[in-house]
Short mmCIF file of C-alpha atoms and ligand atoms in Angstrom, two decimals:
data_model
loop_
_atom_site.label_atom_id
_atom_site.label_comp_id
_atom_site.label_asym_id
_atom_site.label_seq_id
_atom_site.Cartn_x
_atom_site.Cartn_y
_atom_site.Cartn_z
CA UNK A 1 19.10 -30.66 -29.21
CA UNK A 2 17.21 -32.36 -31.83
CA UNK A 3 17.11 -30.24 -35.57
CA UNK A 4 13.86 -29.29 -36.91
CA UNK A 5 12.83 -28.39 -40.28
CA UNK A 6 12.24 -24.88 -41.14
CA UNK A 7 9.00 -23.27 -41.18
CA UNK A 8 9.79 -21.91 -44.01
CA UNK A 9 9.41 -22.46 -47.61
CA UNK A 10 11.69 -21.06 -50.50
CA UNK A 11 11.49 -21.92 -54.33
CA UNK A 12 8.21 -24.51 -53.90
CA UNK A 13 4.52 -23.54 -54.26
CA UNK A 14 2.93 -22.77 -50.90
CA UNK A 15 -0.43 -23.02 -49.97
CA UNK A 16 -2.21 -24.02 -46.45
CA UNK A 17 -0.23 -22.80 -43.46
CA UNK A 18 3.12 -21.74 -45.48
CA UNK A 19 0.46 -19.32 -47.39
CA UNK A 20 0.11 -15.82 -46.22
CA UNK A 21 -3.69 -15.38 -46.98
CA UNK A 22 -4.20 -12.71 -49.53
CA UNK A 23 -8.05 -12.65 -49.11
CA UNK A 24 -9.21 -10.48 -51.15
CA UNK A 25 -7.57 -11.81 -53.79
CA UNK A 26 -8.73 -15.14 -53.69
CA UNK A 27 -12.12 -14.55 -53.36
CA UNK A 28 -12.28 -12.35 -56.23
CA UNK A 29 -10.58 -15.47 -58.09
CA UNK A 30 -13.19 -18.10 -56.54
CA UNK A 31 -16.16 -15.13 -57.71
CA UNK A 32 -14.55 -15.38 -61.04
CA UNK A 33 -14.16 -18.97 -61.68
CA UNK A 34 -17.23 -19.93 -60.34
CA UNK A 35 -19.00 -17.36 -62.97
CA UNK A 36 -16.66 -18.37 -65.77
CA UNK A 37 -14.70 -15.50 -66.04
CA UNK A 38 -11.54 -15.19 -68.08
CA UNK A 39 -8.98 -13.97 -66.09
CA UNK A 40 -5.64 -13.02 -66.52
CA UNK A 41 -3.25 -12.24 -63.39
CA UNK A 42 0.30 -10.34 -64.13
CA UNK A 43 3.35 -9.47 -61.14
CA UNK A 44 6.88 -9.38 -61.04
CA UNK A 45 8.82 -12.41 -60.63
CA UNK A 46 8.35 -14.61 -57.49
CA UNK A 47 5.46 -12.55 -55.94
CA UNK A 48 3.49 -15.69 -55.37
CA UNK A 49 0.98 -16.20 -58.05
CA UNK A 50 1.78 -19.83 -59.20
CA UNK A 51 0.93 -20.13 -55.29
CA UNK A 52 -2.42 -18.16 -55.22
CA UNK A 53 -3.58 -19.74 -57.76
CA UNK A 54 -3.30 -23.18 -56.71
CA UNK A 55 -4.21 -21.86 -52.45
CA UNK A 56 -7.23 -20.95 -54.82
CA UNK A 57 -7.63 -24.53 -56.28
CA UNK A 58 -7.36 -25.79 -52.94
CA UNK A 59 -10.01 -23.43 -51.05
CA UNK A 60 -11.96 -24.85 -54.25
CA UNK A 61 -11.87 -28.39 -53.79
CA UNK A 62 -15.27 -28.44 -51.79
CA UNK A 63 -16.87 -27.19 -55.31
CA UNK A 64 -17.65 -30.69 -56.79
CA UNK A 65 -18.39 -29.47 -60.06
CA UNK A 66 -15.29 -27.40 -60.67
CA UNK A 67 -12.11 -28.85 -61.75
CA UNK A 68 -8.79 -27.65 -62.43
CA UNK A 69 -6.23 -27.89 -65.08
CA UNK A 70 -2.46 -26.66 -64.87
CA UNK A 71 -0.44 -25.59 -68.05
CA UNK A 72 2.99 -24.24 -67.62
CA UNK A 73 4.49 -22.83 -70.60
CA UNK A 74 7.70 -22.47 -69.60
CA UNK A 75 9.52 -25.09 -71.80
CA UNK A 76 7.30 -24.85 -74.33
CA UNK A 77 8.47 -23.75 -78.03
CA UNK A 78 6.02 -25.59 -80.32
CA UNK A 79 2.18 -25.29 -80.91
CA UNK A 80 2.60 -29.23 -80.84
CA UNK A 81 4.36 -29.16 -77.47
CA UNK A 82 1.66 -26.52 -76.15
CA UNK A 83 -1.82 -28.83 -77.37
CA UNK A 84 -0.02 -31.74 -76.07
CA UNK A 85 0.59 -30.11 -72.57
CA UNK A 86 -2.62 -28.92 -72.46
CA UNK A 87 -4.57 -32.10 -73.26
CA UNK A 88 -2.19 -33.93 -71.10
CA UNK A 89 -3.15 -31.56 -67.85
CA UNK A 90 -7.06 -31.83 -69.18
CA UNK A 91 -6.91 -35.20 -68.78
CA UNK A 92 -5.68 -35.42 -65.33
CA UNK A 93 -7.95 -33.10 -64.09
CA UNK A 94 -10.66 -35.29 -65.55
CA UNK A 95 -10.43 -38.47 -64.96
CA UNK A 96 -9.19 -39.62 -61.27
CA UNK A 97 -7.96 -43.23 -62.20
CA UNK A 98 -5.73 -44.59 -65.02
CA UNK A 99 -8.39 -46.55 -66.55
CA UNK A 100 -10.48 -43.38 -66.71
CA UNK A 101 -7.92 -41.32 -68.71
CA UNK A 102 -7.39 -43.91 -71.15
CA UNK A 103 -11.06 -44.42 -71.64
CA UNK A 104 -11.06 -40.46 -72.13
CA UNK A 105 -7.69 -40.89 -74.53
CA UNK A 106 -9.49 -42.89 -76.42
CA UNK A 107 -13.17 -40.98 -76.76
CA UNK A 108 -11.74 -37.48 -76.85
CA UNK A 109 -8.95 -37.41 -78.91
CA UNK A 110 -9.52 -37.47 -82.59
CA UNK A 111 -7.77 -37.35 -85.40
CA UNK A 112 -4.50 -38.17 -84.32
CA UNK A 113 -2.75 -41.23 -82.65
CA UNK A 114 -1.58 -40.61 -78.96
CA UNK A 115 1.42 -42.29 -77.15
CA UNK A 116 0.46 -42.50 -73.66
CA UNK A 117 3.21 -42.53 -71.30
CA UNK A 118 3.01 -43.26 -67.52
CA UNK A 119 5.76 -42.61 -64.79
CA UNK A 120 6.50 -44.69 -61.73
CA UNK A 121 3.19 -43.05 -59.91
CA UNK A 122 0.70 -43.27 -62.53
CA UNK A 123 -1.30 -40.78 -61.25
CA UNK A 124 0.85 -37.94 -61.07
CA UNK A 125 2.88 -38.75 -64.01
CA UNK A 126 1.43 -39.03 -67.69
CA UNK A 127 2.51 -37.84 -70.34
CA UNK A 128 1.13 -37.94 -73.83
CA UNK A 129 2.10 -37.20 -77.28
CA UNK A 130 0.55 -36.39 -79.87
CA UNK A 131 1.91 -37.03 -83.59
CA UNK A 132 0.11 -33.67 -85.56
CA UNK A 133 0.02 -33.46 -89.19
CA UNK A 134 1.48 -30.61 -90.81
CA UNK A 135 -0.38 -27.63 -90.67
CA UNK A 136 -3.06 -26.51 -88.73
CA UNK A 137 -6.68 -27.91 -90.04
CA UNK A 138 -6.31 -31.18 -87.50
CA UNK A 139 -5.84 -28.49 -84.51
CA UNK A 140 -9.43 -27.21 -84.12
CA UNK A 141 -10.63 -30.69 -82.49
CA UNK A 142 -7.25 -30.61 -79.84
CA UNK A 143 -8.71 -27.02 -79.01
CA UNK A 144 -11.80 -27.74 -78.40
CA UNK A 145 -11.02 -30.40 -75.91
CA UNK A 146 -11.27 -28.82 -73.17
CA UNK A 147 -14.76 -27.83 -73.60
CA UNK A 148 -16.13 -30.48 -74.90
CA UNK A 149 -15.43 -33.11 -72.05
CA UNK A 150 -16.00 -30.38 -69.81
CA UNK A 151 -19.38 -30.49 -71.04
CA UNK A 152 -19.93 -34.16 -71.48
CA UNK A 153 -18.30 -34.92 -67.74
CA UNK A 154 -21.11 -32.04 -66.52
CA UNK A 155 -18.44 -30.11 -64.81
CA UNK A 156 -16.76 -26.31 -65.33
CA UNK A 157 -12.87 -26.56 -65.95
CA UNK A 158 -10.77 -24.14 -64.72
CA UNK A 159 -7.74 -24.13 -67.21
CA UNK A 160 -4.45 -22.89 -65.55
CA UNK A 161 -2.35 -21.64 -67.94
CA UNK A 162 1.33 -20.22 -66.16
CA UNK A 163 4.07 -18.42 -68.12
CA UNK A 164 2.35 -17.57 -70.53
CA UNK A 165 3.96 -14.53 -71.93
CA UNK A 166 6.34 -17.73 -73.19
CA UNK A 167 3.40 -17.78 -76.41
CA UNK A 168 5.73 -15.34 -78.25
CA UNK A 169 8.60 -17.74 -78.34
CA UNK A 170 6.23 -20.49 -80.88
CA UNK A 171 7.37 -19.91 -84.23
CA UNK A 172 3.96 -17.85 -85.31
CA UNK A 173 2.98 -16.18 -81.96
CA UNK A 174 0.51 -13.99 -83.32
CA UNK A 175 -0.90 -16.38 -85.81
CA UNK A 176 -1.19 -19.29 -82.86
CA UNK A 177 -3.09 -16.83 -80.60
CA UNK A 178 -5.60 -15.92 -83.38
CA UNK A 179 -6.62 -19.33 -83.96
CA UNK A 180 -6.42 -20.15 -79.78
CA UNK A 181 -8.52 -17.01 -79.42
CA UNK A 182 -11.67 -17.73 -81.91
CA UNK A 183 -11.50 -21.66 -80.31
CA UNK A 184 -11.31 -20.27 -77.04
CA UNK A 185 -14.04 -17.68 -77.02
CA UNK A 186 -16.65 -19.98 -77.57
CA UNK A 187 -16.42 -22.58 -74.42
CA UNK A 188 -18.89 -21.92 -72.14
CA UNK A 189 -17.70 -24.85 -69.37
CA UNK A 190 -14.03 -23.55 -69.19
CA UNK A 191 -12.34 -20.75 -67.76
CA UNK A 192 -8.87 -19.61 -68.31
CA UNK A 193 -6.96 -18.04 -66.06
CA UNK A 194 -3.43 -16.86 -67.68
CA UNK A 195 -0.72 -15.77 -65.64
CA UNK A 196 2.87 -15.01 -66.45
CA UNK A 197 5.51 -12.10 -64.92
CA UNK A 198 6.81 -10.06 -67.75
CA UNK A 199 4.44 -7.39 -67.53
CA UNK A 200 5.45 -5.65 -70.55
CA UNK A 201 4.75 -8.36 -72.63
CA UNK A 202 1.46 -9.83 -70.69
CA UNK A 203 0.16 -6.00 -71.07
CA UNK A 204 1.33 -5.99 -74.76
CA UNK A 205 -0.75 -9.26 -75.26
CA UNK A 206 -4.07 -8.55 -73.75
CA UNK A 207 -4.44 -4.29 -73.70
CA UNK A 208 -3.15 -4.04 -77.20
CA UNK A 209 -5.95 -3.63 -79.82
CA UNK A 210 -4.42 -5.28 -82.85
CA UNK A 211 -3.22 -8.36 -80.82
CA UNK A 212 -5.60 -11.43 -80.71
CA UNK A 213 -6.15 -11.68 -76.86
CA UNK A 214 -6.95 -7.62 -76.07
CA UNK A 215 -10.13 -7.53 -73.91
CA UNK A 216 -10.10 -11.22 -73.06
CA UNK A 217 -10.72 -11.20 -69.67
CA UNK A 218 -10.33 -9.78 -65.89
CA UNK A 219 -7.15 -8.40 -65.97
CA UNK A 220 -5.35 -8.60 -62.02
CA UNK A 221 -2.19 -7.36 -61.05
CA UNK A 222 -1.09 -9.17 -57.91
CA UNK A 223 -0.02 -6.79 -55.02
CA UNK A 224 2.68 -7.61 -52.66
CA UNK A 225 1.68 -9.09 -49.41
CA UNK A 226 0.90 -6.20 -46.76
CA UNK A 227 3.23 -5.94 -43.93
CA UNK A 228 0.99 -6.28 -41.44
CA UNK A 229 -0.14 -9.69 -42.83
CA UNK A 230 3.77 -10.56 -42.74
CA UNK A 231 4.18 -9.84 -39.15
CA UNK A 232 1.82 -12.33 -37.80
CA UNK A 233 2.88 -14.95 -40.47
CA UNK A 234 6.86 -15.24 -39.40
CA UNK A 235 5.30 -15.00 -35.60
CA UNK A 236 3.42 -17.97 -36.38
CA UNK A 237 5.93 -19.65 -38.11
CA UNK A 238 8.51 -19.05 -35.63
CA UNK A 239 6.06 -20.18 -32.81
CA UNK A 240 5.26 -23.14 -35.00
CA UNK A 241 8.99 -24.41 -33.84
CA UNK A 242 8.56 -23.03 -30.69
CA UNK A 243 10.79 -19.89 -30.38
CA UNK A 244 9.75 -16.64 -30.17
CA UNK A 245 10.15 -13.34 -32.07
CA UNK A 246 9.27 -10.07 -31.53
CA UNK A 247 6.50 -7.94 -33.94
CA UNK A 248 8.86 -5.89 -34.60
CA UNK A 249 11.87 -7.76 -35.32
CA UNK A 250 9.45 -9.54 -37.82
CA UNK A 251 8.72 -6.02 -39.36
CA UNK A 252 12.27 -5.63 -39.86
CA UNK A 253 12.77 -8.77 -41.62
CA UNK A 254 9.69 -7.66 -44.22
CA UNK A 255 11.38 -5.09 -44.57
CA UNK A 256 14.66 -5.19 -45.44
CA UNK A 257 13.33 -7.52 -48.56
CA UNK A 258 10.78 -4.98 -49.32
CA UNK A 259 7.59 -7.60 -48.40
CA UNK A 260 8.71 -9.48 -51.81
CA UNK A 261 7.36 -13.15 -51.32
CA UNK A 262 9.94 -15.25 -52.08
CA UNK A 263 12.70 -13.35 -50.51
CA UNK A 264 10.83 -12.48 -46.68
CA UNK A 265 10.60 -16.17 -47.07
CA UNK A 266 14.12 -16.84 -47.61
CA UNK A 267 15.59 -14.48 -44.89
CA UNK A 268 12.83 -16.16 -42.45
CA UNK A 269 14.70 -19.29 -43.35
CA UNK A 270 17.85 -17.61 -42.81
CA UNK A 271 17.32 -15.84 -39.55
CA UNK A 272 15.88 -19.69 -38.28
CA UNK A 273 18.96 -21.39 -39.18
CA UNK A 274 20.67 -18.95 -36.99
CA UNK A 275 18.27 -19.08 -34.33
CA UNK A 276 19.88 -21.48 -32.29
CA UNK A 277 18.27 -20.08 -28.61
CA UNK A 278 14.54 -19.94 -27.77
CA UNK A 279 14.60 -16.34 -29.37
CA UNK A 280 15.55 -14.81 -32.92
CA UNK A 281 16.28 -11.48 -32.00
CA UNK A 282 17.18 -8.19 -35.01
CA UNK A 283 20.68 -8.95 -34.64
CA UNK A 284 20.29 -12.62 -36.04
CA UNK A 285 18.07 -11.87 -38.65
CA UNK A 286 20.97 -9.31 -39.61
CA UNK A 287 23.18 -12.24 -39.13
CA UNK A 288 20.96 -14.23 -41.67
CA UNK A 289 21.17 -11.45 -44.37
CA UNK A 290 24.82 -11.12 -44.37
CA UNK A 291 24.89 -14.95 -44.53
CA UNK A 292 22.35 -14.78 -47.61
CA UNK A 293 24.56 -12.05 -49.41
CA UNK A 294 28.17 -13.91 -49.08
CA UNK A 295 25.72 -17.09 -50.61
CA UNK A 296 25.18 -14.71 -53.42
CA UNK A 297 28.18 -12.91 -53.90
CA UNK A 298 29.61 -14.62 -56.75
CA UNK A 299 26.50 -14.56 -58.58
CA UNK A 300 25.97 -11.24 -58.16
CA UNK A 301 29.28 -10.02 -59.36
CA UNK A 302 28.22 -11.77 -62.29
CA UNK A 303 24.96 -9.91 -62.88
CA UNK A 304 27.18 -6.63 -62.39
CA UNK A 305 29.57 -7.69 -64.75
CA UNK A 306 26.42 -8.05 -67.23
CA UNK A 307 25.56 -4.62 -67.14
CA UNK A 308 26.91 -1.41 -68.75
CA UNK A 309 28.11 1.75 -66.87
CA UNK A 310 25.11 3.51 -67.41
CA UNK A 311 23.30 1.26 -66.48
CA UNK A 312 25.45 1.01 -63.52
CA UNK A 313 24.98 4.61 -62.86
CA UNK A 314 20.99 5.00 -63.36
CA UNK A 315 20.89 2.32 -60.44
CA UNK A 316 23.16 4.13 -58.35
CA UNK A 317 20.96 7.11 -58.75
CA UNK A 318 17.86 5.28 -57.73
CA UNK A 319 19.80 4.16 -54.99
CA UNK A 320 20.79 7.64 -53.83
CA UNK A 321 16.73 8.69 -54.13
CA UNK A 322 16.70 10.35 -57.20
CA UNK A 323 13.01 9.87 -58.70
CA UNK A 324 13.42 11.99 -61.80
CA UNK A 325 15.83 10.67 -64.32
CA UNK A 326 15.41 12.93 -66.84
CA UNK A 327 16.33 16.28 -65.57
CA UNK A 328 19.42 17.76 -66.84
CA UNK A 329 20.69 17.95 -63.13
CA UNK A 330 20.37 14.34 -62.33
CA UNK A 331 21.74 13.09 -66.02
CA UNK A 332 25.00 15.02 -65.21
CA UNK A 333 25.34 14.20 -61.95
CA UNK A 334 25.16 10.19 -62.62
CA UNK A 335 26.79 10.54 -66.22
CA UNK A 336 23.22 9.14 -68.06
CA UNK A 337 24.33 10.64 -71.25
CA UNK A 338 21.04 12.15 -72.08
CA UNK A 339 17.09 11.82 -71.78
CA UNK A 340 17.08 8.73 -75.08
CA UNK A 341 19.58 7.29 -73.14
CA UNK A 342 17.68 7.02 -69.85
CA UNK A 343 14.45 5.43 -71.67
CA UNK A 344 16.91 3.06 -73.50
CA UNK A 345 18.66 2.06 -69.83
CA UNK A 346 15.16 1.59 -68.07
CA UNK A 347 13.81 -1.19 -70.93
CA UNK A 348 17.80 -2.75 -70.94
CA UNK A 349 16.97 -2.83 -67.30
CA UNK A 350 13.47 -4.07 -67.34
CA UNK A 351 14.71 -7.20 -70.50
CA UNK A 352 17.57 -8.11 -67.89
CA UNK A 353 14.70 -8.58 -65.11
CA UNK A 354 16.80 -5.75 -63.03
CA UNK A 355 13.68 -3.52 -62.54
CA UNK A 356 10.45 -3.59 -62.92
CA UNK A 357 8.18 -0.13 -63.41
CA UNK A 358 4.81 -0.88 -61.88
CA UNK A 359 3.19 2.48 -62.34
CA UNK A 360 5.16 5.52 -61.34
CA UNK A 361 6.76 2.24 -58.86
CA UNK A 362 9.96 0.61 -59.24
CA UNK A 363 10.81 -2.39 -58.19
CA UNK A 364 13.60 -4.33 -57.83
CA UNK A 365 12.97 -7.60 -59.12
CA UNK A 366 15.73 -9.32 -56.16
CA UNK A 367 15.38 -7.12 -53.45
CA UNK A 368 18.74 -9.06 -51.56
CA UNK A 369 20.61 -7.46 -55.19
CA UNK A 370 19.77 -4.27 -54.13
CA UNK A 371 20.99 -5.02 -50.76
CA UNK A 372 24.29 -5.95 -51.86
CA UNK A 373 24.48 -3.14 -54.34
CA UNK A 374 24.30 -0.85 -51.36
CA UNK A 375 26.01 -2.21 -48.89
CA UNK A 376 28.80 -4.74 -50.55
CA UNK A 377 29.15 -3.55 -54.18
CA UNK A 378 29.28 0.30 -53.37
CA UNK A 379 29.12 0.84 -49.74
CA UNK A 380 30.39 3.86 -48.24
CA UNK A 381 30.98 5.49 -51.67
CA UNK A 382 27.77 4.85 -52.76
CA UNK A 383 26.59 8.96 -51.90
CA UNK A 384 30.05 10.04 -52.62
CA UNK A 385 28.93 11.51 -55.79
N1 ATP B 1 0.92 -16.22 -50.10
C1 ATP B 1 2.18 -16.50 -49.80
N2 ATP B 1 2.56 -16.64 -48.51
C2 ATP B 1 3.84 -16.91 -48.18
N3 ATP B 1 4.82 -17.07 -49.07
C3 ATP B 1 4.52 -16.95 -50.37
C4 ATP B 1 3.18 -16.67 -50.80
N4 ATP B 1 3.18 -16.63 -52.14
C5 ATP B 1 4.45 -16.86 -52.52
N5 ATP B 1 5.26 -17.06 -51.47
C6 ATP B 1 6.73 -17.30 -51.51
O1 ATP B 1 7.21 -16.85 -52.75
C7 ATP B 1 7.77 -17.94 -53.51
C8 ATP B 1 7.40 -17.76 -54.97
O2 ATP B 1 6.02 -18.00 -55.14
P1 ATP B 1 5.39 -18.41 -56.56
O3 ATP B 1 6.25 -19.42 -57.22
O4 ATP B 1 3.98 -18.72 -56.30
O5 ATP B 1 5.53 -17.00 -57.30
P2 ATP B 1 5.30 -16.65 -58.84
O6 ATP B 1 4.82 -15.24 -58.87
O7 ATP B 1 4.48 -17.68 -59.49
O8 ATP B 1 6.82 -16.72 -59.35
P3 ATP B 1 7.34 -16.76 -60.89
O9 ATP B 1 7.16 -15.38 -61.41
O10 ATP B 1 8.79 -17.14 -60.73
O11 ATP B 1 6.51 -17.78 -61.61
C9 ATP B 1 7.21 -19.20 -52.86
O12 ATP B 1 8.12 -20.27 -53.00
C10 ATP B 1 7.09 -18.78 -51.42
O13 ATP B 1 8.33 -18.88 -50.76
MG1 MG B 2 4.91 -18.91 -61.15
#
């Protein structure tokens, strides 16, 4: 028999028919960009909103006079590194052909002396950079770039900026959002939309009142994708390649990884690899979990190895249903020392991307982790106590 490809997608963006839809969502993105609304939108790791926001570009593309910039922050460290990424992505979204973005090089940027680079597709790779003075006086016209050829190309931009709760790694992170802020809050033709998954520190950026970005915008916390939009989606995928699987083996696959994004995407792939009939039935999707969990054994023993006892314990708890840490029943039983102890072990938690508190909710940030917590790392002894 001939080997397909999977219909499934792990570690890329998706968008079109790898994209479960998340309607509501994106239309209260498309409302928001088409009225120039700030917006800011905060989940855990690998929920998908790299992905929603450019499905969101995409169901946008009809709207002639909106364009759309992406920024990702994720290797940046300098305010140099962060104007030149962001004029570099303004650029491309601006002008379609290589001639055009030099012409805008050359009309838009002032004050300083680009170096253009291209790659071996033109179009897709450029890269510019930008030699700053010291200081901070020559910034104001790099800020303000966005707007103005916004303006003078008649269109609104929709600047993408992703990761970034990475602003507190530049040398003066409060300083460089003050003078971002009072540049920012006067363009009329762009909207930013700011995303980034450490919610702690996204909340601490824009719902604190001494920090430069509090009230900037729509704030939107991503949900997971509902279950019974993940049902018909691994159907379809499945049925894509031509085999069939039941509604409710499909349930089972969502889950045992909790509905998390990335990962229902990632046993899909694993349960189709093992597919090797007409039919994937519960058994191999169990099949394709155990294969996913000896694939991250090592690295997992690893991530143990990183955390303390306590910590150890507070997660065994959780794992045996306890949902108030604090009592003096529970912090005996697990050995949590006492209630200081249990705040410090949540945040250790949270800064080691174990956890994540979304309300009164936890969440584990790898739902497969948990899996192997339960089942590998502890197993039977993990109610023993
Ligand atoms: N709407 C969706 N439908 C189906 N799969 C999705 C969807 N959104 C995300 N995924 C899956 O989750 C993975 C992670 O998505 P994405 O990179 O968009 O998440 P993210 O929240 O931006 O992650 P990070 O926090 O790491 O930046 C994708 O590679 C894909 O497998
Ligand atoms: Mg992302």
């Amino acid at each position: 028999m001939e080997e397909e490809d999977s219909p499934f997608l792990i570690g890329t963006l998706v968008s079109g028919d790898s994209f479960v839809d998340r309607e509501w969502p994106r239309k209260h993105l498309r409302t928001n960009f088409r009225s120039g609304i700030n917006t800011i939108l905060i989940s855990p790791r690998r929920w998908g909103k790299s992905s929603l926001i450019r499905q969101v570009s995409v169901d946008m593309s009809r709207d002639k006079d909106v364009r759309f910039a992406f920024v990702d922050l994720f290797h940046v460290r300098t305010e140099q590194e962060f104007l030149e990424r962001t004029t570099e992505a303004v650029i491309k979204a601006l002008g379609k052909t290589m001639d055009q973005r030099m012409a805008d090089v050359k009309e838009f940027v002032r004050g300083v002396v680009p170096q253009i680079s291209f790659g071996v597709d033109p179009l897709s790779e450029f890269s510019l950079k930008l030699n700053l003075p010291e200081g901070r006086r020559d910034m104001q016209d790099l800020l303000d770039l966005p707007e103005r050829m916004a303006r003078a190309k008649k269109v609104r931009l929709v600047l993408c900026i992703d990761e970034f709760q990475n602003i507190a790694m530049l040398p003066d992170p409060v300083g460089f959002q003050k003078v971002l802020r009072a540049s920012w809050q006067h363009h009329k033709a762009v909207c930013h939309v700011i995303y980034g998954s450490k919610r702690h520190m996204m909340m601490d950026l824009f719902n604190k009142q001494s920090m430069p970005f509090y009230r900037f915008g729509d704030v939107m916390f991503l949900d997971k994708i509902r279950r019974e939009d993940w049902v018909p989606f691994i159907q379809k995928r499945f049925a894509s390649r031509k085999k069939n699987i039941t509604a409710d083996v499909c349930d089972f696959m969502a889950e045992r990884m909790q509905d998390h994004s990335y990962h229902v995407q990632l046993l899909g792939h694993a349960a189709w690899l093992r597919t090797t009939g007409r039919i994937c039935t519960k058994a191999i999707v169990e099949r394709g979990l155990q294969d996913l969990l000896n694939q991250h054994d090592a690295l997992y023993h690893r991530l143990v190895d990183d955390l303390t006892t306590p910590q150890l314990n507070y997660l065994r708890a959780l794992l045996n249903g306890v949902e108030r840490f604090t009592t003096m029943e529970t912090i005996r039983r697990f050995s949590l020392g006492s209630s200081a102890h249990v705040k410090r072990i949540t945040n250790a938690l949270e800064n080691k991307e174990v956890l994540d508190f979304v309300g009164k909710k936890t969440e584990w940030i790898d739902p497969l982790f948990k899996i192997w917590l339960e089942e590998r790392f502890w197993g039977g002894r993990l109610r023993m106590i």
